[in-house]
Amino acid sequence: NIAPKAVAGTGEIETMTVNHQPWAKGLEVPYVIARVRLDDVPGVYLTTNIVGSPVEDVHFDDKVRVVFEEQDGIFYPLFEKVA
C-alpha cells in the first residue's frame, strides 16, 4: 500500500558530517552531508546536503527546508537552514 504523497519539505538535522574531500570535479569543499528528519512524515529521513550556510553555522537539530537544484534535467532535493 505505497503511494506518493506531497510533504511540507521541512525538517530538522538529525545527524551530519562535514566533508573535506572533493569527490567530484568542481565540487567545493568543505560541505555538509546530513540526515534530515522530515517534519510531517514520522520515521522518514533523507540523506542530503545542507546548502546556503557556512559549515560552521550548521548544527544538530537545526530547522531546514527543501530547495531543489537542477543538474542535467534532474532535480535534486537539498536543504537550507530556516532563519
PDB file of N, CA, C and O in Angstrom:
ATOM      1  N   ASN A   1       0.828  -1.188   0.000  1.00  0.00           N
ATOM      2  CA  ASN A   1       0.000   0.000   0.000  1.00  0.00           C
ATOM      3  C   ASN A   1       0.871   1.250   0.000  1.00  0.00           C
ATOM      4  O   ASN A   1       0.836   2.036   0.923  1.00  0.00           O
ATOM      5  N   ILE A   2       1.668   1.401  -1.017  1.00  0.00           N
ATOM      6  CA  ILE A   2       2.554   2.550  -1.130  1.00  0.00           C
ATOM      7  C   ILE A   2       2.025   3.475  -2.209  1.00  0.00           C
ATOM      8  O   ILE A   2       1.614   3.027  -3.288  1.00  0.00           O
ATOM      9  N   ALA A   3       2.016   4.769  -1.898  1.00  0.00           N
ATOM     10  CA  ALA A   3       1.551   5.764  -2.869  1.00  0.00           C
ATOM     11  C   ALA A   3       2.298   7.067  -2.639  1.00  0.00           C
ATOM     12  O   ALA A   3       2.735   7.344  -1.514  1.00  0.00           O
ATOM     13  N   PRO A   4       2.491   7.863  -3.683  1.00  0.00           N
ATOM     14  CA  PRO A   4       3.146   9.164  -3.495  1.00  0.00           C
ATOM     15  C   PRO A   4       2.267  10.092  -2.660  1.00  0.00           C
ATOM     16  O   PRO A   4       1.035  10.015  -2.701  1.00  0.00           O
ATOM     17  N   LYS A   5       2.927  10.954  -1.891  1.00  0.00           N
ATOM     18  CA  LYS A   5       2.205  11.907  -1.041  1.00  0.00           C
ATOM     19  C   LYS A   5       3.042  13.178  -0.956  1.00  0.00           C
ATOM     20  O   LYS A   5       4.251  13.128  -0.723  1.00  0.00           O
ATOM     21  N   ALA A   6       2.423  14.309  -1.162  1.00  0.00           N
ATOM     22  CA  ALA A   6       3.122  15.590  -1.024  1.00  0.00           C
ATOM     23  C   ALA A   6       3.431  15.828   0.453  1.00  0.00           C
ATOM     24  O   ALA A   6       2.619  15.523   1.328  1.00  0.00           O
ATOM     25  N   VAL A   7       4.628  16.344   0.727  1.00  0.00           N
ATOM     26  CA  VAL A   7       5.030  16.667   2.089  1.00  0.00           C
ATOM     27  C   VAL A   7       5.464  18.127   2.140  1.00  0.00           C
ATOM     28  O   VAL A   7       5.725  18.748   1.107  1.00  0.00           O
ATOM     29  N   ALA A   8       5.565  18.668   3.333  1.00  0.00           N
ATOM     30  CA  ALA A   8       5.863  20.094   3.507  1.00  0.00           C
ATOM     31  C   ALA A   8       7.278  20.467   3.057  1.00  0.00           C
ATOM     32  O   ALA A   8       7.528  21.601   2.661  1.00  0.00           O
ATOM     33  N   GLY A   9       8.211  19.536   3.141  1.00  0.00           N
ATOM     34  CA  GLY A   9       9.587  19.846   2.755  1.00  0.00           C
ATOM     35  C   GLY A   9      10.374  20.553   3.843  1.00  0.00           C
ATOM     36  O   GLY A   9      11.367  21.216   3.564  1.00  0.00           O
ATOM     37  N   THR A  10       9.941  20.384   5.079  1.00  0.00           N
ATOM     38  CA  THR A  10      10.662  20.964   6.208  1.00  0.00           C
ATOM     39  C   THR A  10      11.088  19.847   7.145  1.00  0.00           C
ATOM     40  O   THR A  10      10.526  18.751   7.124  1.00  0.00           O
ATOM     41  N   GLY A  11      12.090  20.141   7.975  1.00  0.00           N
ATOM     42  CA  GLY A  11      12.556  19.130   8.910  1.00  0.00           C
ATOM     43  C   GLY A  11      13.646  19.662   9.811  1.00  0.00           C
ATOM     44  O   GLY A  11      13.822  20.880   9.944  1.00  0.00           O
ATOM     45  N   GLU A  12      14.382  18.734  10.421  1.00  0.00           N
ATOM     46  CA  GLU A  12      15.486  19.061  11.328  1.00  0.00           C
ATOM     47  C   GLU A  12      16.677  18.167  10.995  1.00  0.00           C
ATOM     48  O   GLU A  12      16.499  17.013  10.588  1.00  0.00           O
ATOM     49  N   ILE A  13      17.862  18.684  11.209  1.00  0.00           N
ATOM     50  CA  ILE A  13      19.068  17.897  11.010  1.00  0.00           C
ATOM     51  C   ILE A  13      19.198  16.912  12.172  1.00  0.00           C
ATOM     52  O   ILE A  13      19.320  17.326  13.320  1.00  0.00           O
ATOM     53  N   GLU A  14      19.135  15.625  11.858  1.00  0.00           N
ATOM     54  CA  GLU A  14      19.271  14.608  12.898  1.00  0.00           C
ATOM     55  C   GLU A  14      20.753  14.349  13.187  1.00  0.00           C
ATOM     56  O   GLU A  14      21.180  14.296  14.330  1.00  0.00           O
ATOM     57  N   THR A  15      21.527  14.163  12.131  1.00  0.00           N
ATOM     58  CA  THR A  15      22.963  13.961  12.262  1.00  0.00           C
ATOM     59  C   THR A  15      23.635  14.516  11.015  1.00  0.00           C
ATOM     60  O   THR A  15      22.967  14.749  10.002  1.00  0.00           O
ATOM     61  N   MET A  16      24.935  14.746  11.090  1.00  0.00           N
ATOM     62  CA  MET A  16      25.630  15.384   9.974  1.00  0.00           C
ATOM     63  C   MET A  16      27.124  15.131  10.044  1.00  0.00           C
ATOM     64  O   MET A  16      27.645  14.703  11.071  1.00  0.00           O
ATOM     65  N   THR A  17      27.777  15.390   8.936  1.00  0.00           N
ATOM     66  CA  THR A  17      29.231  15.353   8.878  1.00  0.00           C
ATOM     67  C   THR A  17      29.689  16.448   7.932  1.00  0.00           C
ATOM     68  O   THR A  17      28.959  16.833   7.020  1.00  0.00           O
ATOM     69  N   VAL A  18      30.874  16.970   8.169  1.00  0.00           N
ATOM     70  CA  VAL A  18      31.465  17.967   7.283  1.00  0.00           C
ATOM     71  C   VAL A  18      32.514  17.243   6.440  1.00  0.00           C
ATOM     72  O   VAL A  18      33.442  16.648   6.975  1.00  0.00           O
ATOM     73  N   ASN A  19      32.325  17.269   5.124  1.00  0.00           N
ATOM     74  CA  ASN A  19      33.218  16.573   4.215  1.00  0.00           C
ATOM     75  C   ASN A  19      34.252  17.542   3.657  1.00  0.00           C
ATOM     76  O   ASN A  19      33.896  18.604   3.149  1.00  0.00           O
ATOM     77  N   HIS A  20      35.519  17.158   3.722  1.00  0.00           N
ATOM     78  CA  HIS A  20      36.618  17.983   3.216  1.00  0.00           C
ATOM     79  C   HIS A  20      37.251  17.382   1.961  1.00  0.00           C
ATOM     80  O   HIS A  20      38.238  17.917   1.464  1.00  0.00           O
ATOM     81  N   GLN A  21      36.695  16.285   1.463  1.00  0.00           N
ATOM     82  CA  GLN A  21      37.245  15.601   0.287  1.00  0.00           C
ATOM     83  C   GLN A  21      36.440  15.983  -0.956  1.00  0.00           C
ATOM     84  O   GLN A  21      35.230  15.785  -0.993  1.00  0.00           O
ATOM     85  N   PRO A  22      37.080  16.533  -2.000  1.00  0.00           N
ATOM     86  CA  PRO A  22      36.362  16.855  -3.245  1.00  0.00           C
ATOM     87  C   PRO A  22      36.185  15.598  -4.100  1.00  0.00           C
ATOM     88  O   PRO A  22      37.023  15.282  -4.933  1.00  0.00           O
ATOM     89  N   TRP A  23      35.111  14.846  -3.892  1.00  0.00           N
ATOM     90  CA  TRP A  23      34.883  13.566  -4.563  1.00  0.00           C
ATOM     91  C   TRP A  23      34.560  13.710  -6.042  1.00  0.00           C
ATOM     92  O   TRP A  23      34.723  12.762  -6.796  1.00  0.00           O
ATOM     93  N   ALA A  24      34.084  14.866  -6.460  1.00  0.00           N
ATOM     94  CA  ALA A  24      33.752  15.077  -7.872  1.00  0.00           C
ATOM     95  C   ALA A  24      34.452  16.335  -8.367  1.00  0.00           C
ATOM     96  O   ALA A  24      34.709  17.260  -7.588  1.00  0.00           O
ATOM     97  N   LYS A  25      34.757  16.357  -9.644  1.00  0.00           N
ATOM     98  CA  LYS A  25      35.413  17.515 -10.238  1.00  0.00           C
ATOM     99  C   LYS A  25      34.539  18.755 -10.056  1.00  0.00           C
ATOM    100  O   LYS A  25      33.334  18.722 -10.310  1.00  0.00           O
ATOM    101  N   GLY A  26      35.143  19.839  -9.590  1.00  0.00           N
ATOM    102  CA  GLY A  26      34.418  21.093  -9.400  1.00  0.00           C
ATOM    103  C   GLY A  26      33.643  21.190  -8.102  1.00  0.00           C
ATOM    104  O   GLY A  26      32.996  22.199  -7.842  1.00  0.00           O
ATOM    105  N   LEU A  27      33.681  20.157  -7.276  1.00  0.00           N
ATOM    106  CA  LEU A  27      32.954  20.165  -6.005  1.00  0.00           C
ATOM    107  C   LEU A  27      33.716  21.009  -4.991  1.00  0.00           C
ATOM    108  O   LEU A  27      34.887  20.747  -4.713  1.00  0.00           O
ATOM    109  N   GLU A  28      33.051  22.022  -4.473  1.00  0.00           N
ATOM    110  CA  GLU A  28      33.690  22.907  -3.490  1.00  0.00           C
ATOM    111  C   GLU A  28      33.627  22.278  -2.100  1.00  0.00           C
ATOM    112  O   GLU A  28      32.596  21.767  -1.697  1.00  0.00           O
ATOM    113  N   VAL A  29      34.732  22.315  -1.397  1.00  0.00           N
ATOM    114  CA  VAL A  29      34.799  21.783  -0.041  1.00  0.00           C
ATOM    115  C   VAL A  29      35.160  22.908   0.914  1.00  0.00           C
ATOM    116  O   VAL A  29      35.748  23.897   0.489  1.00  0.00           O
ATOM    117  N   PRO A  30      34.817  22.793   2.176  1.00  0.00           N
ATOM    118  CA  PRO A  30      34.050  21.712   2.783  1.00  0.00           C
ATOM    119  C   PRO A  30      32.550  21.891   2.529  1.00  0.00           C
ATOM    120  O   PRO A  30      32.088  22.981   2.192  1.00  0.00           O
ATOM    121  N   TYR A  31      31.797  20.799   2.722  1.00  0.00           N
ATOM    122  CA  TYR A  31      30.350  20.849   2.599  1.00  0.00           C
ATOM    123  C   TYR A  31      29.734  19.888   3.616  1.00  0.00           C
ATOM    124  O   TYR A  31      30.400  18.999   4.125  1.00  0.00           O
ATOM    125  N   VAL A  32      28.463  20.122   3.903  1.00  0.00           N
ATOM    126  CA  VAL A  32      27.769  19.337   4.932  1.00  0.00           C
ATOM    127  C   VAL A  32      26.889  18.273   4.283  1.00  0.00           C
ATOM    128  O   VAL A  32      26.085  18.576   3.393  1.00  0.00           O
ATOM    129  N   ILE A  33      27.057  17.035   4.732  1.00  0.00           N
ATOM    130  CA  ILE A  33      26.149  15.942   4.398  1.00  0.00           C
ATOM    131  C   ILE A  33      25.347  15.676   5.671  1.00  0.00           C
ATOM    132  O   ILE A  33      25.929  15.528   6.747  1.00  0.00           O
ATOM    133  N   ALA A  34      24.024  15.649   5.544  1.00  0.00           N
ATOM    134  CA  ALA A  34      23.190  15.489   6.744  1.00  0.00           C
ATOM    135  C   ALA A  34      22.066  14.492   6.501  1.00  0.00           C
ATOM    136  O   ALA A  34      21.634  14.276   5.372  1.00  0.00           O
ATOM    137  N   ARG A  35      21.614  13.928   7.589  1.00  0.00           N
ATOM    138  CA  ARG A  35      20.398  13.117   7.579  1.00  0.00           C
ATOM    139  C   ARG A  35      19.313  14.003   8.173  1.00  0.00           C
ATOM    140  O   ARG A  35      19.397  14.416   9.338  1.00  0.00           O
ATOM    141  N   VAL A  36      18.300  14.314   7.349  1.00  0.00           N
ATOM    142  CA  VAL A  36      17.223  15.224   7.750  1.00  0.00           C
ATOM    143  C   VAL A  36      15.983  14.415   8.124  1.00  0.00           C
ATOM    144  O   VAL A  36      15.531  13.548   7.371  1.00  0.00           O
ATOM    145  N   ARG A  37      15.460  14.716   9.299  1.00  0.00           N
ATOM    146  CA  ARG A  37      14.212  14.111   9.809  1.00  0.00           C
ATOM    147  C   ARG A  37      13.066  14.988   9.314  1.00  0.00           C
ATOM    148  O   ARG A  37      12.962  16.151   9.680  1.00  0.00           O
ATOM    149  N   LEU A  38      12.205  14.447   8.425  1.00  0.00           N
ATOM    150  CA  LEU A  38      11.119  15.244   7.866  1.00  0.00           C
ATOM    151  C   LEU A  38      10.018  15.478   8.899  1.00  0.00           C
ATOM    152  O   LEU A  38       9.663  14.573   9.658  1.00  0.00           O
ATOM    153  N   ASP A  39       9.479  16.709   8.916  1.00  0.00           N
ATOM    154  CA  ASP A  39       8.507  17.103   9.935  1.00  0.00           C
ATOM    155  C   ASP A  39       7.205  16.321   9.907  1.00  0.00           C
ATOM    156  O   ASP A  39       6.726  15.860  10.922  1.00  0.00           O
ATOM    157  N   ASP A  40       6.609  16.205   8.729  1.00  0.00           N
ATOM    158  CA  ASP A  40       5.237  15.682   8.682  1.00  0.00           C
ATOM    159  C   ASP A  40       5.145  14.220   8.264  1.00  0.00           C
ATOM    160  O   ASP A  40       4.078  13.737   7.930  1.00  0.00           O
ATOM    161  N   VAL A  41       6.283  13.509   8.293  1.00  0.00           N
ATOM    162  CA  VAL A  41       6.275  12.093   7.947  1.00  0.00           C
ATOM    163  C   VAL A  41       7.136  11.329   8.956  1.00  0.00           C
ATOM    164  O   VAL A  41       8.322  11.128   8.722  1.00  0.00           O
ATOM    165  N   PRO A  42       6.558  10.943  10.089  1.00  0.00           N
ATOM    166  CA  PRO A  42       7.334  10.260  11.125  1.00  0.00           C
ATOM    167  C   PRO A  42       8.069   9.038  10.583  1.00  0.00           C
ATOM    168  O   PRO A  42       7.521   8.257   9.808  1.00  0.00           O
ATOM    169  N   GLY A  43       9.333   8.915  10.960  1.00  0.00           N
ATOM    170  CA  GLY A  43      10.133   7.776  10.549  1.00  0.00           C
ATOM    171  C   GLY A  43      10.778   7.905   9.180  1.00  0.00           C
ATOM    172  O   GLY A  43      11.455   6.992   8.741  1.00  0.00           O
ATOM    173  N   VAL A  44      10.568   9.039   8.499  1.00  0.00           N
ATOM    174  CA  VAL A  44      11.171   9.234   7.178  1.00  0.00           C
ATOM    175  C   VAL A  44      12.328  10.213   7.292  1.00  0.00           C
ATOM    176  O   VAL A  44      12.184  11.303   7.848  1.00  0.00           O
ATOM    177  N   TYR A  45      13.487   9.787   6.772  1.00  0.00           N
ATOM    178  CA  TYR A  45      14.710  10.583   6.806  1.00  0.00           C
ATOM    179  C   TYR A  45      15.246  10.700   5.388  1.00  0.00           C
ATOM    180  O   TYR A  45      15.048   9.802   4.572  1.00  0.00           O
ATOM    181  N   LEU A  46      15.943  11.787   5.115  1.00  0.00           N
ATOM    182  CA  LEU A  46      16.540  11.985   3.807  1.00  0.00           C
ATOM    183  C   LEU A  46      17.999  12.376   3.991  1.00  0.00           C
ATOM    184  O   LEU A  46      18.307  13.320   4.724  1.00  0.00           O
ATOM    185  N   THR A  47      18.897  11.627   3.369  1.00  0.00           N
ATOM    186  CA  THR A  47      20.316  11.980   3.399  1.00  0.00           C
ATOM    187  C   THR A  47      20.571  12.930   2.237  1.00  0.00           C
ATOM    188  O   THR A  47      20.251  12.607   1.090  1.00  0.00           O
ATOM    189  N   THR A  48      21.136  14.092   2.537  1.00  0.00           N
ATOM    190  CA  THR A  48      21.227  15.169   1.565  1.00  0.00           C
ATOM    191  C   THR A  48      22.341  16.125   1.951  1.00  0.00           C
ATOM    192  O   THR A  48      23.041  15.899   2.932  1.00  0.00           O
ATOM    193  N   ASN A  49      22.484  17.172   1.198  1.00  0.00           N
ATOM    194  CA  ASN A  49      23.455  18.218   1.529  1.00  0.00           C
ATOM    195  C   ASN A  49      22.725  19.425   2.105  1.00  0.00           C
ATOM    196  O   ASN A  49      21.591  19.715   1.724  1.00  0.00           O
ATOM    197  N   ILE A  50      23.402  20.127   3.014  1.00  0.00           N
ATOM    198  CA  ILE A  50      22.897  21.385   3.555  1.00  0.00           C
ATOM    199  C   ILE A  50      23.640  22.495   2.812  1.00  0.00           C
ATOM    200  O   ILE A  50      24.869  22.518   2.784  1.00  0.00           O
ATOM    201  N   VAL A  51      22.884  23.397   2.200  1.00  0.00           N
ATOM    202  CA  VAL A  51      23.475  24.450   1.373  1.00  0.00           C
ATOM    203  C   VAL A  51      23.082  25.827   1.906  1.00  0.00           C
ATOM    204  O   VAL A  51      22.143  25.962   2.692  1.00  0.00           O
ATOM    205  N   GLY A  52      23.835  26.852   1.468  1.00  0.00           N
ATOM    206  CA  GLY A  52      23.463  28.223   1.788  1.00  0.00           C
ATOM    207  C   GLY A  52      23.947  28.750   3.121  1.00  0.00           C
ATOM    208  O   GLY A  52      23.590  29.867   3.493  1.00  0.00           O
ATOM    209  N   SER A  53      24.725  27.960   3.842  1.00  0.00           N
ATOM    210  CA  SER A  53      25.269  28.390   5.135  1.00  0.00           C
ATOM    211  C   SER A  53      26.710  27.921   5.242  1.00  0.00           C
ATOM    212  O   SER A  53      27.031  26.827   4.781  1.00  0.00           O
ATOM    213  N   PRO A  54      27.558  28.712   5.898  1.00  0.00           N
ATOM    214  CA  PRO A  54      28.910  28.218   6.166  1.00  0.00           C
ATOM    215  C   PRO A  54      28.829  26.957   7.030  1.00  0.00           C
ATOM    216  O   PRO A  54      27.948  26.835   7.887  1.00  0.00           O
ATOM    217  N   VAL A  55      29.737  26.015   6.801  1.00  0.00           N
ATOM    218  CA  VAL A  55      29.675  24.741   7.534  1.00  0.00           C
ATOM    219  C   VAL A  55      29.706  24.929   9.046  1.00  0.00           C
ATOM    220  O   VAL A  55      29.081  24.160   9.777  1.00  0.00           O
ATOM    221  N   GLU A  56      30.409  25.951   9.520  1.00  0.00           N
ATOM    222  CA  GLU A  56      30.498  26.160  10.970  1.00  0.00           C
ATOM    223  C   GLU A  56      29.184  26.660  11.582  1.00  0.00           C
ATOM    224  O   GLU A  56      29.021  26.654  12.805  1.00  0.00           O
ATOM    225  N   ASP A  57      28.224  27.062  10.741  1.00  0.00           N
ATOM    226  CA  ASP A  57      26.925  27.532  11.233  1.00  0.00           C
ATOM    227  C   ASP A  57      25.841  26.457  11.177  1.00  0.00           C
ATOM    228  O   ASP A  57      24.679  26.730  11.476  1.00  0.00           O
ATOM    229  N   VAL A  58      26.194  25.246  10.780  1.00  0.00           N
ATOM    230  CA  VAL A  58      25.232  24.144  10.678  1.00  0.00           C
ATOM    231  C   VAL A  58      25.412  23.237  11.883  1.00  0.00           C
ATOM    232  O   VAL A  58      26.524  22.824  12.210  1.00  0.00           O
ATOM    233  N   HIS A  59      24.274  22.923  12.566  1.00  0.00           N
ATOM    234  CA  HIS A  59      24.333  22.155  13.818  1.00  0.00           C
ATOM    235  C   HIS A  59      23.217  21.120  13.869  1.00  0.00           C
ATOM    236  O   HIS A  59      22.206  21.233  13.169  1.00  0.00           O
ATOM    237  N   PHE A  60      23.395  20.131  14.747  1.00  0.00           N
ATOM    238  CA  PHE A  60      22.344  19.155  15.004  1.00  0.00           C
ATOM    239  C   PHE A  60      21.071  19.887  15.431  1.00  0.00           C
ATOM    240  O   PHE A  60      21.125  20.902  16.128  1.00  0.00           O
ATOM    241  N   ASP A  61      19.928  19.373  14.999  1.00  0.00           N
ATOM    242  CA  ASP A  61      18.592  19.886  15.332  1.00  0.00           C
ATOM    243  C   ASP A  61      18.261  21.226  14.681  1.00  0.00           C
ATOM    244  O   ASP A  61      17.207  21.801  14.978  1.00  0.00           O
ATOM    245  N   ASP A  62      19.118  21.762  13.804  1.00  0.00           N
ATOM    246  CA  ASP A  62      18.751  22.975  13.061  1.00  0.00           C
ATOM    247  C   ASP A  62      17.521  22.697  12.213  1.00  0.00           C
ATOM    248  O   ASP A  62      17.375  21.616  11.627  1.00  0.00           O
ATOM    249  N   LYS A  63      16.626  23.665  12.141  1.00  0.00           N
ATOM    250  CA  LYS A  63      15.447  23.600  11.275  1.00  0.00           C
ATOM    251  C   LYS A  63      15.893  23.874   9.843  1.00  0.00           C
ATOM    252  O   LYS A  63      16.683  24.787   9.596  1.00  0.00           O
ATOM    253  N   VAL A  64      15.375  23.077   8.897  1.00  0.00           N
ATOM    254  CA  VAL A  64      15.746  23.220   7.495  1.00  0.00           C
ATOM    255  C   VAL A  64      14.516  23.102   6.600  1.00  0.00           C
ATOM    256  O   VAL A  64      13.473  22.607   7.028  1.00  0.00           O
ATOM    257  N   ARG A  65      14.677  23.555   5.341  1.00  0.00           N
ATOM    258  CA  ARG A  65      13.603  23.404   4.341  1.00  0.00           C
ATOM    259  C   ARG A  65      14.247  23.004   3.017  1.00  0.00           C
ATOM    260  O   ARG A  65      15.394  23.334   2.728  1.00  0.00           O
ATOM    261  N   VAL A  66      13.473  22.331   2.203  1.00  0.00           N
ATOM    262  CA  VAL A  66      13.983  21.810   0.945  1.00  0.00           C
ATOM    263  C   VAL A  66      14.140  22.916  -0.104  1.00  0.00           C
ATOM    264  O   VAL A  66      13.358  23.865  -0.145  1.00  0.00           O
ATOM    265  N   VAL A  67      15.185  22.790  -0.896  1.00  0.00           N
ATOM    266  CA  VAL A  67      15.399  23.572  -2.109  1.00  0.00           C
ATOM    267  C   VAL A  67      15.829  22.553  -3.166  1.00  0.00           C
ATOM    268  O   VAL A  67      16.379  21.511  -2.833  1.00  0.00           O
ATOM    269  N   PHE A  68      15.546  22.827  -4.417  1.00  0.00           N
ATOM    270  CA  PHE A  68      15.887  21.871  -5.468  1.00  0.00           C
ATOM    271  C   PHE A  68      16.950  22.457  -6.378  1.00  0.00           C
ATOM    272  O   PHE A  68      16.894  23.624  -6.741  1.00  0.00           O
ATOM    273  N   GLU A  69      17.922  21.617  -6.720  1.00  0.00           N
ATOM    274  CA  GLU A  69      18.988  22.019  -7.635  1.00  0.00           C
ATOM    275  C   GLU A  69      18.908  21.128  -8.869  1.00  0.00           C
ATOM    276  O   GLU A  69      18.907  19.900  -8.746  1.00  0.00           O
ATOM    277  N   GLU A  70      18.845  21.754 -10.033  1.00  0.00           N
ATOM    278  CA  GLU A  70      18.752  21.013 -11.280  1.00  0.00           C
ATOM    279  C   GLU A  70      20.140  20.764 -11.850  1.00  0.00           C
ATOM    280  O   GLU A  70      20.965  21.673 -11.930  1.00  0.00           O
ATOM    281  N   GLN A  71      20.406  19.515 -12.200  1.00  0.00           N
ATOM    282  CA  GLN A  71      21.655  19.132 -12.857  1.00  0.00           C
ATOM    283  C   GLN A  71      21.307  18.165 -13.977  1.00  0.00           C
ATOM    284  O   GLN A  71      20.795  17.077 -13.719  1.00  0.00           O
ATOM    285  N   ASP A  72      21.548  18.586 -15.198  1.00  0.00           N
ATOM    286  CA  ASP A  72      21.288  17.740 -16.373  1.00  0.00           C
ATOM    287  C   ASP A  72      19.862  17.208 -16.414  1.00  0.00           C
ATOM    288  O   ASP A  72      19.624  16.032 -16.716  1.00  0.00           O
ATOM    289  N   GLY A  73      18.897  18.056 -16.100  1.00  0.00           N
ATOM    290  CA  GLY A  73      17.488  17.671 -16.172  1.00  0.00           C
ATOM    291  C   GLY A  73      16.967  16.907 -14.972  1.00  0.00           C
ATOM    292  O   GLY A  73      15.802  16.512 -14.947  1.00  0.00           O
ATOM    293  N   ILE A  74      17.795  16.688 -13.966  1.00  0.00           N
ATOM    294  CA  ILE A  74      17.369  16.002 -12.739  1.00  0.00           C
ATOM    295  C   ILE A  74      17.357  17.023 -11.611  1.00  0.00           C
ATOM    296  O   ILE A  74      18.303  17.783 -11.446  1.00  0.00           O
ATOM    297  N   PHE A  75      16.270  17.045 -10.841  1.00  0.00           N
ATOM    298  CA  PHE A  75      16.148  17.978  -9.720  1.00  0.00           C
ATOM    299  C   PHE A  75      16.469  17.243  -8.421  1.00  0.00           C
ATOM    300  O   PHE A  75      15.776  16.306  -8.037  1.00  0.00           O
ATOM    301  N   TYR A  76      17.543  17.696  -7.748  1.00  0.00           N
ATOM    302  CA  TYR A  76      17.998  17.070  -6.509  1.00  0.00           C
ATOM    303  C   TYR A  76      17.484  17.849  -5.302  1.00  0.00           C
ATOM    304  O   TYR A  76      17.623  19.078  -5.264  1.00  0.00           O
ATOM    305  N   PRO A  77      16.916  17.146  -4.299  1.00  0.00           N
ATOM    306  CA  PRO A  77      16.477  17.837  -3.088  1.00  0.00           C
ATOM    307  C   PRO A  77      17.659  18.104  -2.156  1.00  0.00           C
ATOM    308  O   PRO A  77      18.342  17.170  -1.718  1.00  0.00           O
ATOM    309  N   LEU A  78      17.917  19.363  -1.897  1.00  0.00           N
ATOM    310  CA  LEU A  78      18.912  19.793  -0.929  1.00  0.00           C
ATOM    311  C   LEU A  78      18.167  20.546   0.156  1.00  0.00           C
ATOM    312  O   LEU A  78      16.993  20.862  -0.001  1.00  0.00           O
ATOM    313  N   PHE A  79      18.826  20.862   1.252  1.00  0.00           N
ATOM    314  CA  PHE A  79      18.160  21.586   2.327  1.00  0.00           C
ATOM    315  C   PHE A  79      18.979  22.793   2.720  1.00  0.00           C
ATOM    316  O   PHE A  79      20.208  22.786   2.633  1.00  0.00           O
ATOM    317  N   GLU A  80      18.265  23.847   3.152  1.00  0.00           N
ATOM    318  CA  GLU A  80      18.907  25.043   3.679  1.00  0.00           C
ATOM    319  C   GLU A  80      18.320  25.347   5.041  1.00  0.00           C
ATOM    320  O   GLU A  80      17.180  24.963   5.335  1.00  0.00           O
ATOM    321  N   LYS A  81      19.120  26.009   5.877  1.00  0.00           N
ATOM    322  CA  LYS A  81      18.648  26.363   7.219  1.00  0.00           C
ATOM    323  C   LYS A  81      17.507  27.358   7.127  1.00  0.00           C
ATOM    324  O   LYS A  81      17.480  28.202   6.248  1.00  0.00           O
ATOM    325  N   VAL A  82      16.574  27.244   8.052  1.00  0.00           N
ATOM    326  CA  VAL A  82      15.471  28.194   8.174  1.00  0.00           C
ATOM    327  C   VAL A  82      15.873  29.221   9.198  1.00  0.00           C
ATOM    328  O   VAL A  82      16.271  28.866  10.320  1.00  0.00           O
ATOM    329  N   ALA A  83      15.793  30.493   8.835  1.00  0.00           N
ATOM    330  CA  ALA A  83      16.222  31.566   9.759  1.00  0.00           C
ATOM    331  C   ALA A  83      15.279  31.710  10.923  1.00  0.00           C
ATOM    332  O   ALA A  83      14.168  31.364  10.920  1.00  0.00           O
TER     333      ALA A  83
END
